[in-house]
Short mmCIF file of C-alpha atoms and ligand atoms in Angstrom, two decimals:
data_model
loop_
_atom_site.label_atom_id
_atom_site.label_comp_id
_atom_site.label_asym_id
_atom_site.label_seq_id
_atom_site.Cartn_x
_atom_site.Cartn_y
_atom_site.Cartn_z
CA MET K 272 -11.10 60.47 81.71
CA SER K 273 -10.78 58.92 78.38
CA THR K 274 -9.30 60.38 75.03
CA ILE K 275 -9.61 59.86 72.04
CA PHE K 276 -7.01 59.21 69.05
CA HIS K 277 -7.02 60.00 66.05
CA VAL K 278 -4.93 57.67 63.27
CA GLY K 279 -4.23 57.60 59.68
CA ILE K 280 -3.34 53.92 58.69
CA ASP K 281 -1.86 53.09 54.93
CA LEU K 282 -1.81 50.02 55.08
CA GLY K 283 0.20 48.83 52.11
CA THR K 284 1.45 46.03 50.54
CA SER K 285 4.88 46.46 51.36
CA ARG K 286 4.90 48.88 53.88
CA THR K 287 2.19 50.05 56.19
CA SER K 288 2.11 53.29 57.76
CA ILE K 289 0.49 55.41 60.38
CA ALA K 290 0.19 59.10 61.05
CA THR K 291 -1.53 60.00 64.61
CA SER K 292 -3.40 63.18 66.17
CA THR K 293 -0.38 63.28 68.60
CA GLY K 294 2.02 64.29 65.99
CA LYS K 295 3.68 60.49 65.30
CA ARG K 296 4.63 59.16 62.12
CA LEU K 297 6.06 55.48 62.45
CA THR K 298 6.14 53.41 59.00
CA THR K 299 6.85 49.65 59.02
CA ARG K 300 7.07 46.71 56.31
CA THR K 301 3.73 44.78 56.13
CA CYS K 302 5.14 41.32 57.44
CA VAL K 303 5.36 38.83 60.62
CA GLY K 304 7.94 36.20 60.87
CA TYR K 305 6.96 33.46 62.65
CA ALA K 306 9.58 31.27 64.69
CA LYS K 307 10.45 28.10 62.48
CA ASP K 308 11.25 25.89 65.71
CA VAL K 309 11.72 25.83 69.08
CA ILE K 310 15.50 26.93 68.72
CA ALA K 311 13.89 29.97 66.93
CA GLN K 312 11.47 30.52 69.46
CA LYS K 313 13.90 30.57 72.28
CA ARG K 314 16.19 32.88 70.62
CA PHE K 315 13.88 35.64 69.80
CA GLY K 316 12.32 34.47 73.38
CA LYS K 317 8.43 34.99 71.41
CA PRO K 318 6.59 32.89 68.65
CA PHE K 319 6.75 35.84 66.08
CA LEU K 320 8.44 39.11 64.70
CA LEU K 321 6.68 41.89 63.05
CA GLY K 322 8.31 43.98 60.28
CA ASP K 323 11.71 45.19 59.75
CA THR K 324 13.11 42.63 62.59
CA ALA K 325 11.68 40.34 61.36
CA LEU K 326 12.96 40.80 57.64
CA ASP K 327 16.15 40.86 59.56
CA ASN K 328 15.89 37.62 61.16
CA ARG K 329 13.95 36.12 58.23
CA LEU K 330 16.31 32.49 57.93
CA ALA K 331 14.67 31.40 61.09
CA LEU K 332 11.33 32.67 60.64
CA ASN K 333 8.58 32.16 58.15
CA MET K 334 7.20 35.02 56.55
CA VAL K 335 3.71 35.90 55.93
CA TRP K 336 3.11 39.14 53.70
CA PRO K 337 -0.62 39.54 54.48
CA LEU K 338 -1.37 41.77 50.95
CA ALA K 339 -0.95 40.29 47.67
CA GLU K 340 -2.32 42.56 45.37
CA GLY K 341 -3.03 45.79 47.41
CA VAL K 342 -5.91 43.33 49.07
CA ILE K 343 -5.45 41.39 52.23
CA CYS K 344 -5.28 37.47 51.17
CA GLU K 345 -8.50 35.96 52.60
CA ASP K 346 -6.95 33.38 54.67
CA GLU K 347 -6.68 32.68 58.46
CA LYS K 348 -2.83 33.23 58.57
CA ALA K 349 -3.30 36.08 56.69
CA LEU K 350 -5.81 37.95 58.64
CA GLU K 351 -3.94 37.25 61.39
CA ALA K 352 -1.00 38.57 60.39
CA THR K 353 -2.27 42.05 59.60
CA SER K 354 -4.27 42.17 62.89
CA LEU K 355 -1.04 41.50 64.37
CA ILE K 356 0.56 44.49 62.50
CA LEU K 357 -2.28 47.08 62.87
CA GLN K 358 -2.20 46.52 66.30
CA ASN K 359 1.46 46.71 66.46
CA ILE K 360 1.75 49.81 64.73
CA ILE K 361 -0.87 51.65 66.74
CA ASP K 362 0.38 50.60 69.91
CA GLU K 363 3.92 51.88 68.82
CA ALA K 364 2.25 55.25 67.83
CA LEU K 365 0.17 55.35 70.70
CA PRO K 366 2.31 55.17 73.94
CA GLU K 367 0.11 57.07 76.07
CA LYS K 368 -3.08 55.46 75.28
CA LYS K 369 -4.81 53.77 77.97
CA ALA K 370 -7.30 51.37 79.23
CA GLY K 371 -11.17 53.35 78.19
CA ASP K 372 -9.15 55.34 75.88
CA GLN K 373 -10.46 55.53 72.59
CA ILE K 374 -8.85 55.23 68.97
CA TYR K 375 -10.46 56.20 65.82
CA ALA K 376 -8.82 54.76 62.10
CA ALA K 377 -9.07 55.86 58.79
CA ILE K 378 -7.81 53.03 56.75
CA GLY K 379 -6.47 53.41 53.33
CA VAL K 380 -6.64 50.50 50.92
CA PRO K 381 -6.90 50.29 47.17
CA ALA K 382 -9.36 51.86 45.01
CA GLN K 383 -10.94 48.72 44.09
CA ALA K 384 -11.02 46.96 47.06
CA SER K 385 -13.70 44.77 47.30
CA ILE K 386 -16.80 44.46 49.48
CA THR K 387 -15.01 41.17 51.49
CA ASN K 388 -11.83 42.55 51.49
CA LYS K 389 -12.82 45.87 53.54
CA LYS K 390 -14.85 43.70 55.95
CA ALA K 391 -11.68 41.76 56.25
CA ILE K 392 -10.08 45.07 57.69
CA ILE K 393 -12.82 46.05 59.78
CA ASP K 394 -13.31 42.51 61.39
CA THR K 395 -9.45 42.37 62.17
CA THR K 396 -9.30 45.79 63.87
CA ARG K 397 -12.16 45.13 65.76
CA SER K 398 -10.21 44.54 68.58
CA VAL K 399 -8.54 47.57 68.41
CA LEU K 400 -9.95 50.17 67.29
CA SER K 401 -13.06 52.05 68.17
CA LYS K 402 -14.60 53.46 64.51
CA VAL K 403 -13.07 52.94 61.45
CA LEU K 404 -13.60 54.76 57.99
CA ILE K 405 -11.97 52.56 54.89
CA VAL K 406 -10.31 55.22 52.34
CA SER K 407 -9.65 54.61 48.77
CA GLU K 408 -5.70 54.81 48.51
CA PRO K 409 -5.65 57.45 45.67
CA PHE K 410 -8.49 59.45 47.69
CA SER K 411 -6.02 59.87 50.78
CA VAL K 412 -3.70 60.91 48.46
CA ALA K 413 -5.29 64.02 46.83
CA TYR K 414 -6.48 64.72 50.65
CA SER K 415 -3.19 64.90 52.06
CA ILE K 416 -1.89 67.13 49.46
CA ASP K 417 -5.48 69.43 49.51
CA ARG K 418 -6.03 68.48 46.11
CA PHE K 419 -9.59 68.01 45.39
CA ASP K 420 -10.16 69.84 41.87
CA GLU K 421 -9.20 68.45 38.04
CA CYS K 422 -6.14 66.11 38.43
CA LEU K 423 -5.48 62.42 38.32
CA ILE K 424 -3.39 60.90 41.37
CA ILE K 425 -1.73 58.06 39.91
CA ASP K 426 -0.71 56.13 43.35
CA ILE K 427 2.95 53.12 42.20
CA GLY K 428 2.75 50.71 45.27
CA ALA K 429 4.07 47.58 46.14
CA GLY K 430 1.09 45.36 44.79
CA THR K 431 -0.99 47.31 42.82
CA THR K 432 -1.16 50.90 41.05
CA ASP K 433 -4.02 53.05 41.49
CA LEU K 434 -5.19 55.60 39.58
CA CYS K 435 -7.75 57.94 40.34
CA ARG K 436 -9.09 60.98 38.45
CA MET K 437 -10.78 64.16 40.83
CA HIS K 438 -13.09 66.29 40.29
CA GLY K 439 -14.22 68.23 43.12
CA ALA K 440 -16.70 65.47 44.55
CA MET K 441 -16.37 61.85 46.04
CA PRO K 442 -14.53 59.61 42.87
CA GLU K 443 -16.94 57.08 41.38
CA ALA K 444 -15.74 53.50 39.67
CA GLU K 445 -15.39 55.43 36.11
CA ASP K 446 -13.00 57.26 37.37
CA GLN K 447 -10.60 55.07 39.02
CA THR K 448 -8.21 52.01 37.29
CA THR K 449 -6.55 49.43 39.22
CA LEU K 450 -3.69 47.69 37.33
CA LYS K 451 -2.41 44.86 39.14
CA VAL K 452 1.10 46.22 38.54
CA GLY K 453 3.94 47.99 40.51
CA GLY K 454 7.05 47.43 42.81
CA ASN K 455 6.89 43.71 43.54
CA PHE K 456 5.73 43.14 39.18
CA LEU K 457 9.04 44.91 38.77
CA ASP K 458 11.41 43.10 40.42
CA GLN K 459 10.05 40.11 39.19
CA GLN K 460 10.58 41.72 35.66
CA ILE K 461 14.31 42.71 37.05
CA THR K 462 14.82 39.61 38.45
CA GLN K 463 13.99 37.49 35.39
CA ALA K 464 16.17 39.57 32.70
CA ILE K 465 19.32 39.35 34.64
CA LEU K 466 18.69 35.78 35.18
CA ALA K 467 18.65 35.95 31.50
CA ARG K 468 21.48 37.52 30.42
CA TYR K 469 23.64 35.95 33.44
CA PRO K 470 21.85 32.74 34.75
CA ASP K 471 24.81 32.04 37.51
CA VAL K 472 24.24 35.27 39.24
CA GLN K 473 22.84 34.58 43.14
CA LEU K 474 19.74 36.86 43.61
CA SER K 475 18.00 37.57 46.35
CA ALA K 476 14.38 39.57 46.65
CA GLN K 477 16.08 41.75 48.74
CA ILE K 478 19.48 42.41 46.71
CA ILE K 479 16.65 43.08 43.64
CA ARG K 480 14.81 45.73 45.39
CA ARG K 481 17.98 47.73 46.60
CA ILE K 482 18.92 47.58 42.92
CA LYS K 483 16.02 48.95 41.58
CA GLU K 484 15.74 51.60 44.70
CA LYS K 485 18.77 52.81 43.68
CA TYR K 486 19.12 52.64 39.97
CA GLY K 487 15.51 51.57 38.48
CA TYR K 488 14.95 54.70 35.63
CA VAL K 489 13.06 55.61 32.51
CA SER K 490 14.81 58.79 31.69
CA GLU K 491 15.94 58.27 27.92
CA LYS K 492 19.60 58.22 28.97
CA SER K 493 21.28 57.00 31.99
CA ASP K 494 25.13 56.46 33.22
CA PRO K 495 26.22 52.70 32.96
CA ILE K 496 24.81 51.10 35.74
CA VAL K 497 27.30 48.18 37.44
CA VAL K 498 26.17 46.00 39.87
CA THR K 499 28.53 43.32 41.97
CA LEU K 500 26.79 40.04 42.42
CA THR K 501 27.76 36.89 43.23
CA GLU K 502 28.35 33.62 41.52
CA LYS K 503 28.74 30.54 44.29
CA GLY K 504 30.16 33.35 46.62
CA ILE K 505 32.76 35.16 43.87
CA PRO K 506 32.16 38.40 43.58
CA LYS K 507 32.07 40.11 40.12
CA GLU K 508 31.03 43.53 38.38
CA TYR K 509 27.85 42.95 36.17
CA GLU K 510 26.22 45.51 33.76
CA ILE K 511 22.68 46.07 33.80
CA THR K 512 21.77 49.58 32.28
CA ASP K 513 19.91 48.18 29.49
CA ILE K 514 18.22 45.58 30.99
CA LEU K 515 16.67 47.82 33.61
CA ARG K 516 15.48 50.24 31.85
CA GLU K 517 13.41 47.82 29.90
CA CYS K 518 12.84 46.22 33.00
CA CYS K 519 11.08 49.57 34.09
CA LEU K 520 8.75 50.20 31.03
CA GLN K 521 7.24 47.04 31.44
CA LEU K 522 5.55 48.58 34.92
CA THR K 523 5.36 51.89 33.76
CA ASP K 524 4.03 51.61 29.72
CA PRO K 525 0.55 49.94 31.26
CA ILE K 526 0.22 53.04 33.54
CA SER K 527 0.98 55.14 30.81
CA GLN K 528 -2.04 53.51 28.88
CA ALA K 529 -4.07 53.79 32.10
CA MET K 530 -3.53 57.50 31.86
CA GLN K 531 -4.32 57.93 28.35
CA GLN K 532 -7.28 55.66 29.07
CA LEU K 533 -8.50 57.98 31.40
CA VAL K 534 -7.91 61.06 30.46
CA GLY K 535 -9.60 60.30 26.98
CA SER K 536 -12.92 59.33 28.39
CA PHE K 537 -13.01 62.42 30.95
CA ASP K 538 -15.32 65.23 30.27
CA PRO K 539 -13.45 66.85 27.37
CA ASP K 540 -13.76 70.81 28.56
CA PHE K 541 -11.79 69.23 31.76
CA GLN K 542 -9.21 66.56 29.72
CA ALA K 543 -7.04 69.65 29.33
CA ARG K 544 -7.01 70.78 33.02
CA LEU K 545 -6.46 67.00 33.96
CA ARG K 546 -3.20 66.38 31.55
CA GLN K 547 -1.53 69.42 33.49
CA ASN K 548 -2.29 68.58 36.57
CA ILE K 549 -0.99 64.65 36.73
CA ILE K 550 0.09 63.39 40.53
CA VAL K 551 2.69 60.57 41.27
CA ALA K 552 2.45 59.27 44.86
CA GLY K 553 3.75 56.01 46.02
CA GLY K 554 7.17 54.21 45.90
CA GLY K 555 7.42 53.77 42.45
CA SER K 556 7.10 57.91 42.22
CA ARG K 557 10.63 57.19 42.82
CA LEU K 558 11.28 55.61 39.89
CA LYS K 559 13.90 57.98 38.18
CA GLY K 560 12.19 59.82 35.03
CA ILE K 561 8.69 58.99 36.00
CA ASP K 562 7.49 61.83 35.89
CA ILE K 563 8.90 63.04 32.11
CA ALA K 564 7.80 59.48 31.07
CA LEU K 565 4.28 60.17 31.76
CA GLU K 566 4.16 63.66 30.39
CA LYS K 567 5.62 61.98 27.13
CA SER K 568 3.23 59.83 27.01
CA LEU K 569 0.70 62.58 27.01
CA SER K 570 2.24 64.12 23.85
CA PRO K 571 -0.38 63.04 21.49
CA TYR K 572 -3.13 64.40 23.80
CA GLY K 573 -1.87 67.50 23.57
CA GLY K 574 1.27 67.25 26.69
CA GLY K 575 0.85 67.11 30.24
CA GLU K 576 2.55 68.24 33.14
CA ALA K 577 3.53 65.53 36.42
CA ILE K 578 4.74 66.15 39.44
CA CYS K 579 5.88 63.45 41.86
CA VAL K 580 4.52 64.27 45.54
CA GLN K 581 7.03 65.32 48.06
CA ASP K 582 6.22 62.72 50.71
CA ALA K 583 5.88 59.38 49.31
CA GLU K 584 6.12 57.04 52.67
CA TYR K 585 3.77 59.14 54.73
CA CYS K 586 1.34 60.88 52.33
CA GLY K 587 -1.52 58.41 52.53
CA ALA K 588 -1.11 57.66 55.89
CA ILE K 589 -1.59 61.54 56.39
CA GLY K 590 -4.31 62.24 53.87
CA ALA K 591 -6.23 58.94 56.09
CA LEU K 592 -5.35 61.23 58.61
CA LYS K 593 -7.25 64.34 57.67
CA MET K 594 -9.95 62.33 56.50
CA CYS K 595 -10.29 60.84 60.30
CA LEU K 596 -10.21 64.24 61.63
CA GLU K 597 -12.69 65.68 58.96
CA MET K 598 -15.49 63.14 57.94
CA PRO K 599 -18.92 63.66 58.99
CA PRO K 600 -20.56 60.92 61.68
CA GLU K 601 -22.51 58.93 58.80
CA TYR K 602 -19.63 58.21 57.05
CA TRP K 603 -17.91 56.09 59.74
CA GLU K 604 -18.30 52.33 60.81
CA GLN K 605 -19.33 51.97 63.93
CA LEU K 606 -17.32 48.64 65.81
N1 ATP D 1366 13.52 54.89 44.77
C1 ATP D 1366 12.54 54.07 44.32
N2 ATP D 1366 12.37 53.44 42.73
C2 ATP D 1366 11.49 52.33 42.43
N3 ATP D 1366 10.99 51.75 42.95
C3 ATP D 1366 10.78 52.07 44.62
C4 ATP D 1366 11.56 53.49 45.22
N4 ATP D 1366 11.72 53.19 46.41
C5 ATP D 1366 10.65 52.69 46.77
N5 ATP D 1366 10.13 51.77 45.93
C6 ATP D 1366 9.43 50.64 45.58
O1 ATP D 1366 7.77 50.66 45.98
C7 ATP D 1366 7.08 50.23 46.33
C8 ATP D 1366 6.62 50.47 47.63
O2 ATP D 1366 5.54 51.45 47.60
P1 ATP D 1366 4.45 52.19 48.43
O3 ATP D 1366 4.68 52.21 49.93
O4 ATP D 1366 3.85 53.12 47.74
O5 ATP D 1366 3.98 50.82 48.97
P2 ATP D 1366 2.37 49.94 49.55
O6 ATP D 1366 1.60 50.61 49.85
O7 ATP D 1366 3.37 49.31 50.40
O8 ATP D 1366 2.07 49.18 48.31
P3 ATP D 1366 0.78 49.00 47.62
O9 ATP D 1366 -0.03 50.29 47.71
O10 ATP D 1366 0.38 48.16 46.71
O11 ATP D 1366 -0.39 47.71 48.83
C9 ATP D 1366 8.34 48.63 46.65
O12 ATP D 1366 7.82 48.07 45.74
C10 ATP D 1366 9.50 49.27 46.63
O13 ATP D 1366 10.25 48.73 46.19
MG1 MG D 1367 0.17 51.69 48.52
#
């Protein structure tokens, strides 16, 4: 007898996460590393590695990050890589799956992903899935915490920040904004700022990400932040307290402005309720002081209240899974 499995997938620029109807949760980096040469291929015993394993062995691999600014790049390589990543995470999450079983998936994509992009996702999943539902990322966050009343979801990802006003029904175009800034943009800002102050230090994408995730903040004050970096291999301590705050503000300032715009253009009878219900999700919600910084930027509007979701890593996937289990048939794309 064939079984139907339901899965919710959050296909992100930096991470892809899955939640299944069998209770599994998995997350992986959204990247594929192709062996650089025959030696690399011999060492790994296969032509490519995926996710964290690829990242750990990246010196011998050509890395492909198929999503940029939250959407799949529209070239062959990126499509192939996306398909490999999705196929692999589904296989790992559903080891009990047999030939003939069916998988229904809801996949979260940025609020303003283009039609071509949605089509690209549907095409890449054709071989793996029986039915697919493409859902807007911030909407799946709202779904995961059962918030359909007036609230404003702010999903700060790696490639984009998606803002979405909820008001009980399906959000429309004017309820959503996608900003092309997120964690990756912040990484670039931090890299430039550190090099401007300390031109000879050696940096890599991983070093910057670790510094940001551990020390990044937008609160008014911070203890001094001193990190150990190398200069021609010699380790030394570098002070980056102010640099880090200034960079983080370059991410949060445009988010505050987009939030103000969505509040200011909402039905005036409901603006207060919207301001009091700001929900911050995505990896960027872990930035220290982000909730209070957003609240402060609403003080000219009468103040606000922002909370960060508990489970930033999985709430997109969990919301997508819930939708997958609840959506009536007419919303589905049959493959
Ligand atoms: N503690 C932290 N402080 C600041 N940023 C963080 C922290 N933890 C994770 N991040 C950043 O959050 C980003 C990843 O967030 P998330 O997993 O929501 O993105 P994504 O869903 O892959 O991207 P997108 O939604 O743009 O496609 C990365 O840039 C990561 O470095
Ligand atoms: Mg995301």
